Amino acid sequence: MLEQKCPTWQLEMLLQSQEKGLFYALDLGGTNFRVLRVQLGGKEGRVVKQECEEISIPTNLMTGNSHDLFDFIAAALAKFVASEGEDFHLPEGRQRELGFTFSFPVKQSSISSGTLIKWTKGFAINDTVGEDVVAELSRALDRQGLDMKVTALVNDTIGTLAGGRYDDNDVVVAVILGTGTNAAYVERANAIPKWHGLLPKSGDMVINMEWGNFRSSHLPLTEFDQALDAESLNPGEQIYEKLISGMYLGEIVRRILLKMTQEASLFGDDIPPKLKIPYILTTPHMSMMHHDGSSDLRTVGAQLRDILGIQNTSLKTRRLVVAVCDIVAKRGSRLAAAGIHGILKKLGRDIPSSDKQRTVIAMDGGLYEHYTIFSESLESTLQEILGEEVSSSVVIKLANDGSGIGAALLAAAHSQYL
Ligand code: ADP
Ligand code: MG
């Protein structure tokens, strides 16, 4: 998993908590992006006030050109800055500062610069690859006439780890389960063979695993996974992500239902045309059907009608659809739990410790947050693997928008005015 370029962070960089003042963050990681501002009150005050807005990215911009994408983002940010109220204070003569959460594989060259290695999660914009994304953003901010300096570039796992650690020192792992998936964890510097720099004071480093790109001959892929991958924007890449994350679960279900229709007339003799459209069935649709508690599965029926144009389904058919959702969601959640277990094992936290040390996993992402059956299955699988005793000291904490706040904190920690 660590074969890929994994930016490492010195833990000290994430651990300052004295920061004060107004900071902005921009979180770009999937279908939506968020803009956020926080007023930090220093060690005692912590986060005094925060505001956030979520904006969806028009799909044509995800596969267009770099200039248009960054212009769209900068324009939305400029509008958000214009709405800054009186509760937020920027000292006279100071420039606004921003932490940029950019959750795609990046070769980090400094705290505030890094070049894009490749797009994932449905983005494909050739002219950004190999470019410094902070420079791209800064130029777009200039074009908007927005006077703002990007002082930190992070991805969502690092942001979530920083944000999580800010209010709980026992956070050692951050996991993202949203449109895509990734994880970061705190490692002893001397356990990192690739690290040839000076050892940090604490001896601890943070590793961004880019685990979405994990693949192995031990990871069984079905014909549905193989076809999904082959027809994706990034064939051969992000295989673990394609088994687990929100962008893909609904699409896997669609492919299975299509095959069941073709081979066993699941929805009658004709194949419903909409069922052939890639990505038409999203993970939120799947989750709605999966959570249907009614005796006649009427939500399943309504979703099949509204999304796929399939009328008058029998209860038996609806049950089959739910069973498919269950298999796909449980496979994803159990694989995600296995990944977390792998990290705990690497850290030696998979066995009972004499000091009963807490291990906290900061979790962020819409899939984990909203897909209850998925998150419950993940937690019960982790318990199943770890056993009762170890499980009692392992906590998964939902760090809602942790990555955004973390980026603002890191922007503050690396302010030009310190
Ligand atoms: P990102 O990963 O883009 O930063 P989020 O963390 O907000 O975004 O996660 C968004 C993803 O979460 C969506 O792409 C979707 O797959 C998944 N998701 C959102 N709502 C639900 C839901 N109700 N049920 C299942 N999955 C959901
Ligand atoms: Mg995110």
Coordinates of C-alpha atoms and ligand atoms in Angstrom, one line a residue:
M1 CA 0.0 0.0 0.0
L2 CA 2.9 2.3 0.7
E3 CA 4.4 1.7 -2.7
Q4 CA 2.7 4.8 -4.0
K5 CA 4.0 8.2 -3.2
C6 CA 2.9 8.8 0.3
P7 CA 3.4 12.3 1.6
T8 CA 4.5 12.1 5.2
W9 CA 3.8 14.8 7.8
Q10 CA 5.6 15.6 10.9
L11 CA 3.2 15.2 13.8
E12 CA 4.3 18.4 15.4
M13 CA 2.9 20.2 12.4
L14 CA -0.6 19.0 13.3
L15 CA -0.4 19.5 17.0
Q16 CA -0.3 23.2 17.6
S17 CA -3.4 24.5 19.4
Q18 CA -2.5 28.1 20.1
E19 CA -3.7 29.5 16.8
K20 CA -5.9 32.6 17.0
G21 CA -7.9 34.5 14.4
L22 CA -10.0 34.1 11.3
F23 CA -9.0 31.3 8.8
Y24 CA -10.7 29.9 5.8
A25 CA -10.7 26.4 4.3
L26 CA -11.7 25.0 1.0
D27 CA -12.5 21.3 0.8
L28 CA -12.4 19.7 -2.7
G29 CA -12.7 16.0 -2.7
G30 CA -15.6 14.7 -4.8
T31 CA -18.9 15.8 -6.1
N32 CA -19.3 18.7 -3.7
F33 CA -16.9 21.1 -2.3
R34 CA -17.2 23.0 0.9
V35 CA -16.1 26.5 1.9
L36 CA -15.6 27.1 5.6
R37 CA -14.5 29.9 7.9
V38 CA -13.5 29.5 11.5
Q39 CA -12.7 32.0 14.2
L40 CA -10.0 30.4 16.4
G41 CA -9.7 31.5 20.0
G42 CA -6.3 30.1 20.9
K43 CA -5.6 27.4 23.4
E44 CA -8.6 28.2 25.7
G45 CA -11.1 29.5 23.1
R46 CA -10.6 26.8 20.5
V47 CA -13.1 27.1 17.7
V48 CA -15.2 30.2 18.7
K49 CA -17.4 30.2 15.6
Q50 CA -17.5 28.4 12.3
E51 CA -19.6 28.7 9.2
C52 CA -19.7 26.4 6.2
E53 CA -21.3 26.2 2.8
E54 CA -21.5 23.2 0.4
I55 CA -21.6 23.7 -3.3
S56 CA -22.0 21.0 -5.9
I57 CA -19.7 20.9 -8.8
P58 CA -21.4 20.8 -12.2
T59 CA -20.5 17.5 -13.8
N60 CA -19.2 19.0 -17.0
L61 CA -16.5 20.8 -15.0
M62 CA -15.2 17.5 -13.6
T63 CA -14.0 16.5 -17.0
G64 CA -13.4 19.9 -18.6
N65 CA -10.3 22.1 -18.2
S66 CA -8.4 23.2 -15.2
H67 CA -9.0 26.9 -15.7
D68 CA -12.8 26.5 -15.6
L69 CA -12.8 24.3 -12.6
F70 CA -10.6 26.6 -10.5
D71 CA -12.5 29.7 -11.7
F72 CA -15.8 28.1 -10.5
I73 CA -14.3 27.3 -7.1
A74 CA -12.7 30.7 -6.7
A75 CA -15.9 32.4 -7.6
A76 CA -17.9 30.4 -5.0
L77 CA -15.2 31.2 -2.4
A78 CA -15.3 34.9 -3.3
K79 CA -19.0 34.9 -2.8
F80 CA -18.7 33.2 0.6
V81 CA -16.0 35.6 1.7
A82 CA -18.3 38.5 0.8
S83 CA -20.9 37.2 3.3
E84 CA -18.5 37.3 6.2
G85 CA -20.3 38.6 9.3
E86 CA -19.2 40.7 12.2
D87 CA -18.5 37.7 14.4
F88 CA -15.4 37.1 12.4
H89 CA -12.4 39.4 12.8
L90 CA -9.5 39.9 10.5
P91 CA -6.9 42.2 12.0
E92 CA -6.3 45.5 10.2
G93 CA -3.9 45.2 7.3
R94 CA -3.8 41.4 7.2
Q95 CA -4.4 39.1 4.3
R96 CA -7.0 36.3 4.7
E97 CA -5.4 32.9 4.8
L98 CA -6.8 29.6 3.6
G99 CA -6.1 25.9 4.1
F100 CA -6.8 23.9 0.9
T101 CA -8.1 20.4 1.4
F102 CA -7.5 18.7 -2.0
S103 CA -8.3 15.0 -1.7
F104 CA -6.6 13.5 -4.8
P105 CA -3.2 11.9 -5.0
V106 CA -0.6 14.7 -4.8
K107 CA 3.2 14.8 -4.7
Q108 CA 3.6 17.3 -1.9
S109 CA 6.6 19.6 -2.3
S110 CA 6.1 21.9 0.7
I111 CA 3.4 22.6 3.3
S112 CA 1.7 24.9 0.7
S113 CA 2.4 23.3 -2.6
G114 CA 2.1 20.0 -4.4
T115 CA 1.5 18.7 -7.9
L116 CA -1.4 16.5 -8.9
I117 CA -0.3 12.9 -9.6
K118 CA -3.7 11.8 -11.0
W119 CA -7.4 12.5 -10.7
T120 CA -9.7 9.9 -9.2
K121 CA -13.4 9.7 -8.2
G122 CA -14.9 10.7 -11.6
F123 CA -12.6 13.7 -12.2
A124 CA -10.5 13.7 -15.4
I125 CA -8.9 17.0 -16.4
N126 CA -5.7 16.4 -18.2
D127 CA -4.2 19.8 -17.9
T128 CA -4.1 19.8 -14.1
V129 CA -2.0 16.6 -13.9
G130 CA 1.6 17.5 -13.0
E131 CA 0.6 21.1 -12.0
D132 CA 0.9 22.7 -8.6
V133 CA -2.7 22.8 -7.5
V134 CA -2.1 25.7 -5.0
A135 CA -0.6 27.8 -7.9
E136 CA -3.7 26.9 -10.0
L137 CA -6.0 28.0 -7.1
S138 CA -4.0 31.1 -6.3
R139 CA -4.2 32.3 -9.9
A140 CA -7.9 31.7 -10.0
L141 CA -8.3 33.7 -6.7
D142 CA -6.3 36.5 -8.4
R143 CA -8.6 36.4 -11.4
Q144 CA -11.6 36.9 -8.9
G145 CA -9.8 39.8 -7.3
L146 CA -9.8 37.9 -4.0
D147 CA -6.9 38.8 -1.8
M148 CA -6.2 35.5 0.0
K149 CA -3.1 33.4 0.6
V150 CA -3.1 29.6 0.6
T151 CA -0.8 28.7 3.5
A152 CA -1.5 24.9 3.7
L153 CA -2.3 22.1 1.3
V154 CA -3.6 18.9 2.8
N155 CA -5.8 16.1 1.8
D156 CA -9.0 15.1 3.7
T157 CA -7.3 12.3 5.7
I158 CA -4.6 14.7 7.0
G159 CA -7.2 17.4 7.7
T160 CA -9.4 14.9 9.5
L161 CA -6.4 13.7 11.6
A162 CA -5.4 17.2 12.5
G163 CA -9.0 18.3 13.2
G164 CA -9.7 15.1 15.2
R165 CA -6.4 15.4 17.2
Y166 CA -7.3 19.0 18.0
D167 CA -10.1 17.8 20.3
D168 CA -8.9 14.3 21.2
N169 CA -5.2 13.5 21.6
D170 CA -5.9 9.7 21.3
V171 CA -6.8 10.1 17.6
V172 CA -4.1 8.1 15.7
V173 CA -6.0 7.1 12.6
A174 CA -8.2 9.1 10.2
V175 CA -10.5 7.3 7.6
I176 CA -12.5 8.8 4.9
L177 CA -15.6 7.0 3.5
G178 CA -17.3 9.3 1.2
T179 CA -17.3 9.5 -2.6
G180 CA -13.9 7.8 -2.4
T181 CA -11.9 6.3 0.5
N182 CA -8.5 6.9 2.0
A183 CA -6.8 6.7 5.4
A184 CA -3.9 8.3 7.3
Y185 CA -2.3 7.3 10.6
V186 CA 0.4 8.3 13.0
E187 CA 3.6 6.2 12.8
R188 CA 6.9 6.2 14.6
A189 CA 9.4 7.9 12.2
N190 CA 11.9 5.1 12.6
A191 CA 9.4 2.6 11.3
I192 CA 9.3 4.4 7.9
P193 CA 12.1 3.1 5.7
K194 CA 11.4 5.7 3.0
W195 CA 12.0 8.6 5.4
H196 CA 15.6 9.9 5.1
G197 CA 15.0 13.4 6.5
L198 CA 15.7 14.6 10.0
L199 CA 13.7 12.8 12.7
P200 CA 10.9 15.0 14.1
K201 CA 11.0 16.0 17.8
S202 CA 8.2 13.7 18.9
G203 CA 9.5 10.9 16.7
D204 CA 6.1 10.6 15.1
M205 CA 5.0 11.1 11.5
V206 CA 1.7 11.0 9.8
I207 CA 1.3 8.8 6.8
N208 CA -1.3 9.4 4.1
M209 CA -1.8 5.9 2.8
E210 CA -3.7 6.6 -0.4
W211 CA -5.3 3.2 0.5
G212 CA -8.0 3.6 -2.2
N213 CA -5.3 2.4 -4.6
F214 CA -4.7 -0.8 -2.8
R215 CA -5.0 -4.0 -4.9
S216 CA -3.9 -7.5 -4.3
S217 CA -4.4 -11.0 -5.7
H218 CA -6.0 -11.7 -2.3
L219 CA -8.7 -9.2 -3.0
P220 CA -11.3 -11.2 -5.0
L221 CA -12.9 -9.2 -7.8
T222 CA -16.2 -10.3 -9.4
E223 CA -17.1 -9.9 -13.1
F224 CA -19.1 -6.8 -12.0
D225 CA -16.0 -5.2 -10.4
Q226 CA -13.9 -6.0 -13.4
A227 CA -16.4 -4.5 -15.8
L228 CA -16.9 -1.4 -13.7
D229 CA -13.2 -0.9 -13.5
A230 CA -12.6 -1.4 -17.2
E231 CA -15.2 1.1 -18.1
S232 CA -14.2 3.7 -15.5
L233 CA -12.2 6.9 -16.1
N234 CA -9.2 5.3 -14.3
P235 CA -9.0 1.6 -15.3
G236 CA -6.7 -0.5 -13.2
E237 CA -6.5 2.1 -10.5
Q238 CA -8.2 2.7 -7.1
I239 CA -9.4 -0.9 -7.0
Y240 CA -10.1 -1.0 -3.2
E241 CA -11.9 2.3 -3.5
K242 CA -14.1 0.8 -6.3
L243 CA -15.2 -2.0 -3.9
I244 CA -15.9 0.2 -0.9
S245 CA -16.8 3.8 -1.6
G246 CA -19.9 5.9 -2.2
M247 CA -19.2 6.7 -5.8
Y248 CA -19.3 3.0 -6.8
L249 CA -21.6 0.9 -4.5
G250 CA -24.8 1.9 -6.3
E251 CA -23.2 1.3 -9.7
I252 CA -22.2 -2.2 -8.6
V253 CA -25.8 -2.9 -7.6
R254 CA -27.0 -1.6 -11.0
R255 CA -24.7 -4.0 -12.8
I256 CA -25.8 -7.0 -10.8
L257 CA -29.5 -6.1 -11.3
L258 CA -28.9 -5.7 -15.1
K259 CA -27.3 -9.2 -15.3
M260 CA -30.2 -10.7 -13.2
T261 CA -32.6 -9.1 -15.7
Q262 CA -30.7 -10.3 -18.7
E263 CA -30.3 -13.9 -17.5
A264 CA -33.3 -14.4 -15.3
S265 CA -35.8 -11.8 -16.3
L266 CA -35.8 -10.2 -12.9
F267 CA -38.0 -7.3 -14.1
G268 CA -39.9 -9.2 -16.8
D269 CA -38.9 -10.1 -20.3
D270 CA -37.9 -6.6 -21.5
I271 CA -34.8 -5.0 -20.1
P272 CA -35.7 -1.6 -18.6
P273 CA -33.7 0.9 -20.7
K274 CA -32.7 3.0 -17.8
L275 CA -31.1 0.1 -16.1
K276 CA -28.4 0.2 -18.8
I277 CA -27.3 3.7 -17.9
P278 CA -24.1 3.7 -15.9
Y279 CA -24.2 5.5 -12.5
I280 CA -27.9 6.2 -12.7
L281 CA -28.4 4.3 -9.5
T282 CA -26.4 6.2 -6.8
T283 CA -25.4 5.0 -3.4
P284 CA -27.9 7.2 -1.7
H285 CA -30.7 5.5 -3.8
M286 CA -29.3 2.1 -2.8
S287 CA -29.2 3.2 0.8
M288 CA -32.8 4.3 0.7
M289 CA -33.9 1.0 -0.6
H290 CA -31.7 -0.9 1.8
H291 CA -33.2 0.9 4.8
D292 CA -36.8 0.3 3.7
G293 CA -38.5 -1.0 6.8
S294 CA -42.0 -1.2 5.4
S295 CA -43.7 -4.6 5.1
D296 CA -44.4 -4.2 1.4
L297 CA -41.0 -2.6 0.7
R298 CA -42.8 0.4 -0.8
T299 CA -39.7 2.6 -0.9
V300 CA -37.9 0.0 -2.9
G301 CA -40.9 -0.1 -5.3
A302 CA -40.9 3.7 -5.5
Q303 CA -37.2 3.9 -6.2
L304 CA -37.3 1.3 -8.9
R305 CA -40.1 3.2 -10.5
D306 CA -38.7 6.7 -10.1
I307 CA -35.0 6.0 -10.8
L308 CA -35.1 3.1 -13.2
G309 CA -38.6 3.4 -14.7
I310 CA -39.6 -0.1 -13.6
Q311 CA -43.3 -0.3 -12.7
N312 CA -45.3 -2.8 -10.6
T313 CA -42.6 -4.9 -9.0
S314 CA -43.6 -7.8 -6.9
L315 CA -42.6 -8.1 -3.2
K316 CA -40.4 -11.0 -4.1
T317 CA -38.5 -8.9 -6.7
R318 CA -38.1 -6.1 -4.2
R319 CA -36.7 -8.5 -1.6
L320 CA -34.2 -9.7 -4.2
V321 CA -33.1 -6.1 -4.8
V322 CA -32.7 -5.5 -1.1
A323 CA -30.6 -8.7 -0.8
V324 CA -28.3 -7.4 -3.6
C325 CA -27.9 -4.1 -1.8
D326 CA -27.1 -6.0 1.4
I327 CA -24.4 -8.1 -0.2
V328 CA -22.7 -5.1 -1.9
A329 CA -22.9 -2.9 1.2
K330 CA -21.7 -5.6 3.6
R331 CA -18.8 -6.5 1.3
G332 CA -17.7 -2.9 1.2
S333 CA -18.0 -2.3 4.9
R334 CA -16.2 -5.5 5.8
L335 CA -13.4 -4.7 3.5
A336 CA -13.1 -1.2 5.0
A337 CA -13.1 -2.8 8.5
A338 CA -10.3 -5.1 7.4
G339 CA -8.3 -2.1 6.2
I340 CA -8.7 -0.4 9.6
H341 CA -7.7 -3.6 11.3
G342 CA -4.6 -3.6 9.1
I343 CA -3.6 -0.2 10.4
L344 CA -4.2 -1.2 14.1
K345 CA -2.1 -4.3 13.6
K346 CA 0.7 -2.2 12.1
L347 CA 0.5 0.0 15.2
G348 CA 0.4 -2.9 17.6
R349 CA -3.0 -1.8 18.7
D350 CA -4.8 -5.0 17.7
I351 CA -3.8 -6.8 20.9
P352 CA -4.7 -6.1 24.5
S353 CA -2.4 -3.5 26.1
S354 CA -1.6 -3.4 29.8
D355 CA -2.3 0.4 30.1
K356 CA -5.7 0.2 28.4
Q357 CA -4.7 2.9 26.0
R358 CA -7.5 4.4 23.9
T359 CA -7.3 4.2 20.2
V360 CA -9.5 6.7 18.4
I361 CA -10.3 6.6 14.7
A362 CA -11.5 9.9 13.3
M363 CA -14.0 9.2 10.5
D364 CA -15.4 11.5 7.9
G365 CA -17.4 11.1 4.8
G366 CA -21.0 11.0 3.7
L367 CA -21.1 7.2 3.1
Y368 CA -20.2 6.4 6.7
E369 CA -22.3 9.3 8.1
H370 CA -25.6 8.5 6.2
Y371 CA -25.5 4.8 5.3
T372 CA -26.4 3.3 8.7
I373 CA -26.3 -0.4 7.7
F374 CA -22.9 0.2 6.2
S375 CA -21.4 1.9 9.3
E376 CA -23.0 -0.6 11.7
S377 CA -21.6 -3.5 9.7
L378 CA -18.2 -1.8 9.6
E379 CA -18.2 -1.4 13.4
S380 CA -19.4 -4.9 14.1
T381 CA -16.8 -6.4 11.7
L382 CA -14.0 -4.5 13.4
Q383 CA -15.3 -5.8 16.8
E384 CA -15.5 -9.3 15.4
I385 CA -11.8 -9.2 14.2
L386 CA -10.4 -7.4 17.3
G387 CA -12.4 -9.4 19.9
E388 CA -14.2 -7.9 22.9
E389 CA -11.3 -6.8 25.0
V390 CA -9.4 -4.8 22.4
S391 CA -12.6 -3.4 20.9
S392 CA -13.5 -1.9 24.2
S393 CA -10.6 0.5 23.8
V394 CA -11.1 1.3 20.1
V395 CA -13.4 4.1 19.3
I396 CA -14.6 5.3 15.9
K397 CA -15.5 9.0 16.2
L398 CA -17.5 10.8 13.4
A399 CA -15.5 13.9 12.8
N400 CA -18.1 15.8 10.9
D401 CA -16.4 18.2 8.5
G402 CA -13.2 17.3 10.4
S403 CA -11.2 17.7 7.2
G404 CA -12.3 21.3 6.7
I405 CA -11.6 22.4 10.2
G406 CA -8.3 20.6 10.1
A407 CA -7.3 22.5 7.0
A408 CA -8.2 25.8 8.6
L409 CA -6.2 24.8 11.7
L410 CA -3.2 23.9 9.5
A411 CA -3.6 27.2 7.6
A412 CA -3.4 28.9 11.0
A413 CA -0.4 26.8 12.1
H414 CA 1.4 27.9 9.0
S415 CA 0.3 31.5 8.9
Q416 CA 2.6 34.0 7.3
Y417 CA 2.1 36.2 10.4
L418 CA 3.6 33.7 13.0
Ligands
ADP1 P1 -16.6 13.7 -0.5 O1 -16.2 12.4 -0.4 O2 -16.9 14.1 -1.9 O3 -15.9 14.7 0.2 P2 -18.9 13.4 1.3 O4 -18.0 13.0 2.4 O5 -19.9 14.4 1.5 O6 -18.1 13.8 0.0 O7 -19.6 12.1 0.8 C1 -20.4 12.1 -0.3 C2 -20.7 10.7 -0.7 O8 -21.4 10.0 0.4 C3 -21.7 10.6 -1.9 O9 -20.9 10.5 -3.1 C4 -22.5 9.4 -1.6 O10 -21.8 8.3 -2.2 C5 -22.3 9.1 -0.1 N1 -23.6 9.4 0.5 C6 -24.2 10.6 0.8 N2 -25.4 10.5 1.3 C7 -25.6 9.1 1.4 C8 -26.7 8.3 1.9 N3 -27.8 8.9 2.3 N4 -26.6 7.0 1.8 C9 -25.5 6.5 1.3 N5 -24.4 7.1 0.8 C10 -24.5 8.5 0.9
MG2 MG -14.8 15.0 1.8

